[in-house]
Coordinates of C-alpha atoms in Angstrom, one line a residue:
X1 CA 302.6 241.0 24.8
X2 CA 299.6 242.1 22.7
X3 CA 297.6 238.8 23.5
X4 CA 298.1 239.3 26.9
X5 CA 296.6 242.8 26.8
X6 CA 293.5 241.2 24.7
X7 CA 293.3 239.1 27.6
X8 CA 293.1 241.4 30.3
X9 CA 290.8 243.7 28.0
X10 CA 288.2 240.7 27.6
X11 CA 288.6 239.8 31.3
X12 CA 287.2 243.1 32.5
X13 CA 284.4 243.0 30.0
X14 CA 283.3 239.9 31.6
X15 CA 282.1 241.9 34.8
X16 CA 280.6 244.8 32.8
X17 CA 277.0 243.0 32.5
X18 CA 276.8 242.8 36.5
X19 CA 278.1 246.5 36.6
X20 CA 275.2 247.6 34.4
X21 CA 272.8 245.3 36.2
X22 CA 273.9 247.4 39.2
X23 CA 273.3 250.6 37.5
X24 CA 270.0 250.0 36.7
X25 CA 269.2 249.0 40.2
X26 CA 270.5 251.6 41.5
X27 CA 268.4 253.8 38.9
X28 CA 265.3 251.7 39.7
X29 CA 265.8 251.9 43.4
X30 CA 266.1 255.6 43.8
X31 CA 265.0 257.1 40.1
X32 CA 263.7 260.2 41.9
X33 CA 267.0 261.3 43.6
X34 CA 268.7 260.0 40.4
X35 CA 266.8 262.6 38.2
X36 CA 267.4 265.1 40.5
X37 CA 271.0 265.0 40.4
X38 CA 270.7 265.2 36.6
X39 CA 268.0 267.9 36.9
X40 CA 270.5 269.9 39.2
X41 CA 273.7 269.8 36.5
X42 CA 271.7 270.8 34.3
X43 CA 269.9 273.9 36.1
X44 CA 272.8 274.9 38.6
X45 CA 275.8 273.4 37.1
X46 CA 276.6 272.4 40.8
X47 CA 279.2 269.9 42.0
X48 CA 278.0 267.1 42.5
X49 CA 278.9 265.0 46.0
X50 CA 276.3 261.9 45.2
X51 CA 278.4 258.6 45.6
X52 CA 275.4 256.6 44.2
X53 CA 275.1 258.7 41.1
X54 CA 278.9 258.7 40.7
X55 CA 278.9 254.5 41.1
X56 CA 275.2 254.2 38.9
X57 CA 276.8 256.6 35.7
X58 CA 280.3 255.1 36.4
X59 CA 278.7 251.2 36.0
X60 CA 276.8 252.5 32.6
X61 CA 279.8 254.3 30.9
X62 CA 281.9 251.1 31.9
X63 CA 279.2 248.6 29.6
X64 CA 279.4 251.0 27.3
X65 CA 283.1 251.7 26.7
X66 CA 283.1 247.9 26.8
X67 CA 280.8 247.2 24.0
X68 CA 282.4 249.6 21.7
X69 CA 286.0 248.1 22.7
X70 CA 285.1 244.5 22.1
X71 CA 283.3 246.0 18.7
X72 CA 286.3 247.4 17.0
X73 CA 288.7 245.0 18.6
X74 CA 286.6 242.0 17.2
X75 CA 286.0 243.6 14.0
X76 CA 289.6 245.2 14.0
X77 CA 290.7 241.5 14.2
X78 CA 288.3 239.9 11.6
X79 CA 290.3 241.8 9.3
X80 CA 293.9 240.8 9.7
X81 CA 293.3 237.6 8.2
X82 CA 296.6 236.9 7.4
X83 CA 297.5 236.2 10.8
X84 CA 295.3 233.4 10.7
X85 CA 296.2 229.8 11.8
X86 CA 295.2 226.6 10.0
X87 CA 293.2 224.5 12.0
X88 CA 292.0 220.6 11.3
X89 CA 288.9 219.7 13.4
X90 CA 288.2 216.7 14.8
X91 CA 284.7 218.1 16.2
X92 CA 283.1 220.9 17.7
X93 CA 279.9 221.9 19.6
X94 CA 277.4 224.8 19.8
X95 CA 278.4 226.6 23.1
X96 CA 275.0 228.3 23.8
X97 CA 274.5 226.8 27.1
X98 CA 277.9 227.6 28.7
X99 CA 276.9 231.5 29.7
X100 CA 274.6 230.8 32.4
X101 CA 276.9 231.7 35.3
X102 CA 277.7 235.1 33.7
X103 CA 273.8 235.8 33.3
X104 CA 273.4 234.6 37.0
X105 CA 276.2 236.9 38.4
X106 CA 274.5 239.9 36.1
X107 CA 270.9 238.9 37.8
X108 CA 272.7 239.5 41.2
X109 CA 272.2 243.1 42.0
X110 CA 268.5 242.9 40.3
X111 CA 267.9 240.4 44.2
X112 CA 268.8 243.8 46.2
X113 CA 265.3 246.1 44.5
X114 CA 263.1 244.6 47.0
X115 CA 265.5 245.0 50.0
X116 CA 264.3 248.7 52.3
X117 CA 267.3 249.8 53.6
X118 CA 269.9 248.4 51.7
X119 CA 273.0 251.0 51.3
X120 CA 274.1 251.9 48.2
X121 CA 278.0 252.0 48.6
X122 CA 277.5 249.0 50.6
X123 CA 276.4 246.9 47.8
X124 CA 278.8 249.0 45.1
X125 CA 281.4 247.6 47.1
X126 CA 280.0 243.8 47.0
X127 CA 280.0 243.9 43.8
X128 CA 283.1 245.4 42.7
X129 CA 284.6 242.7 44.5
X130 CA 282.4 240.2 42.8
X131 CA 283.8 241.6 39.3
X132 CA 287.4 241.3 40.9
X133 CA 286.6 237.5 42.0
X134 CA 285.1 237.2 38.3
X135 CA 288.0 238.7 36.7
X136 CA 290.2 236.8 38.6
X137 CA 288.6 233.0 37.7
X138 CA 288.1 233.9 33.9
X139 CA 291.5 235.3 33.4
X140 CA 293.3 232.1 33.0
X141 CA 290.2 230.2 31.7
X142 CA 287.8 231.0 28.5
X143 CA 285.1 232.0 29.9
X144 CA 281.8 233.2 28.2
X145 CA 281.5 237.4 27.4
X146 CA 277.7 238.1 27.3
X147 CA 278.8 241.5 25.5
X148 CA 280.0 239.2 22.6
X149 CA 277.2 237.6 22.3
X150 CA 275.1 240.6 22.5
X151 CA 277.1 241.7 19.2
X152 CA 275.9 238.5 18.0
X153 CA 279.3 236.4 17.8
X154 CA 278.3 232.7 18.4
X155 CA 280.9 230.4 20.7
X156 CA 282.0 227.1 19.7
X157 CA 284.0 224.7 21.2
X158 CA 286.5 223.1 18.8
X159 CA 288.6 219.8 19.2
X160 CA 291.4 219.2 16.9
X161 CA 294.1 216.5 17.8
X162 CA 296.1 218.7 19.8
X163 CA 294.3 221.1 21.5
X164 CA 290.8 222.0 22.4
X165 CA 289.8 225.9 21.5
X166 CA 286.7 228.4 22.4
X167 CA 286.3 230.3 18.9
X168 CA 283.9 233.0 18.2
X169 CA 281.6 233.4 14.7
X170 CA 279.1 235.8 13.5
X171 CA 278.5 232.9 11.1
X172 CA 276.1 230.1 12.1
X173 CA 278.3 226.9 12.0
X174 CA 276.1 224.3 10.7
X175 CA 279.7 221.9 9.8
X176 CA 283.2 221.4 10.9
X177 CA 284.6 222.4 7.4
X178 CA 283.5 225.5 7.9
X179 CA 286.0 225.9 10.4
X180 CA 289.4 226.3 8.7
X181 CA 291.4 228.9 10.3
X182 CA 291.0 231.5 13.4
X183 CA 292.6 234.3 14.5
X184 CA 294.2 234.0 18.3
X185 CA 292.2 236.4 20.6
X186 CA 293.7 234.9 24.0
X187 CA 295.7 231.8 24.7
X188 CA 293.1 229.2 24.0
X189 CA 290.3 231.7 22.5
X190 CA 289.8 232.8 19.2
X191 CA 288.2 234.1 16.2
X192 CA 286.7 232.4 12.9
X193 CA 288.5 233.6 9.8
X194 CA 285.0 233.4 7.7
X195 CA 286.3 233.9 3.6

C-alpha cells in the first residue's frame, strides 16, 4: 500500500513544472490585473471572484507543496536504510538526457504569451487535462520528475541480471560499485542507499 501511495504522490509531481509554467504566464500575461487583485486583499480585504488569480496562485502553491513533499519524502527515505535491497549491477547509464519531454510539456503554456485574446480558463483547462494525460502515461512507467532534479538527485538507469531499475543519487556515480543497494520508491524506481 505505501508504495503505491509514493507512486501516485510522484505521479502528480510530474505535472507541477507545467502548472507553474502556467502560473507565470498567466502572471506575465496580465501582471497588472494580477497585482491588483493582491493590492485589493490587502487594502479592502474583499472577496475575491478572479478565476485567473484563483488558477495562477493555485498552479504556484501546487509546485511548491510538491517540492517540499518530494524533499522530505526523499530525504525521509534516505534515512531508513535498513529497508534497503542488495543489488548486483551488470551496468548502468547516466540518465541526463531522458527529461526532455517533461521540460517540453513545461515550455507549453510559455507558446500562449504572444497569443491576444487567448482566454484564461480556456487554456487552465488545456492544461489540466494535459497534467491528467501526463499523470496518466507516467503512472505505470518511470518517468523523469524535473522537481527531483531541481533538488539535485541525479537518475540512473541500472541493469542487473533480472531487472532493469531508474534509481536516484545526490551522489555523482562515476562506477557501478558504487551502486550497492537502493531503497524502493515505486515499483521499478528507487533510491541510492549512499554509506
Amino acid at each position: 500500500m505505501a508504495l503505491n501511495i509514493s507512486k501516485i504522490f510522484f505521479t502528480m509531481t510530474v505535472t507541477a513544472p507545467t502548472f507553474f509554467s502556467l502560473a507565470l504566464t498567466g502572471i506575465v500575461k496580465d501582471y497588472e490585473n494580477y497585482c491588483d487583485v493582491w493590492r485589493k486583499i490587502w487594502s479592502d480585504k474583499t472577496c475575491l471572484n478572479s478565476f485567473e488569480w484563483w488558477a495562477i496562485n493555485g498552479s504556484l502553491l501546487f509546485m511548491l507543496f510538491c517540492i517540499i513533499g518530494v524533499f522530505f519524502y526523499l530525504k525521509n527515505k534516505g534515512k531508513h536504510s535498513e529497508e534497503g535491497k542488495t543489488i548486483t549491477v551488470i551496468s548502468y547509464s547516466n540518465m541526463s538526457q531522458s527529461g526532455v519531454e517533461q521540460v517540453l510539456s513545461s515550455v507549453i503554456p510559455w507558446l500562449t504569451v504572444f497569443a491576444d485574446n487567448l482566454d484564461f480558463i480556456i487554456l487552465f483547462f488545456c492544461i489540466v487535462l494535459q497534467g491528467c494525460l501526463i499523470a496518466i502515461t507516467s503512472y505505470n512507467n518511470s518517468n523523469y520528475n524535473i522537481i527531483c532534479s531541481i533538488l539535485g538527485y541525479r537518475y540512473y538507469e541500472v541493469h542487473t541480471e533480472e531487472n532493469t531499475y531508474i534509481l536516484l543519487s545526490k551522489k555523482c556515480i562515476r562506477n557501478k560499485k558504487d551502486i550497492k543497494s537502493y531503497i524502493d520508491i515505486t515499483d521499478y524506481m528507487g533510491l541510492i542507499i549512499n554509506n
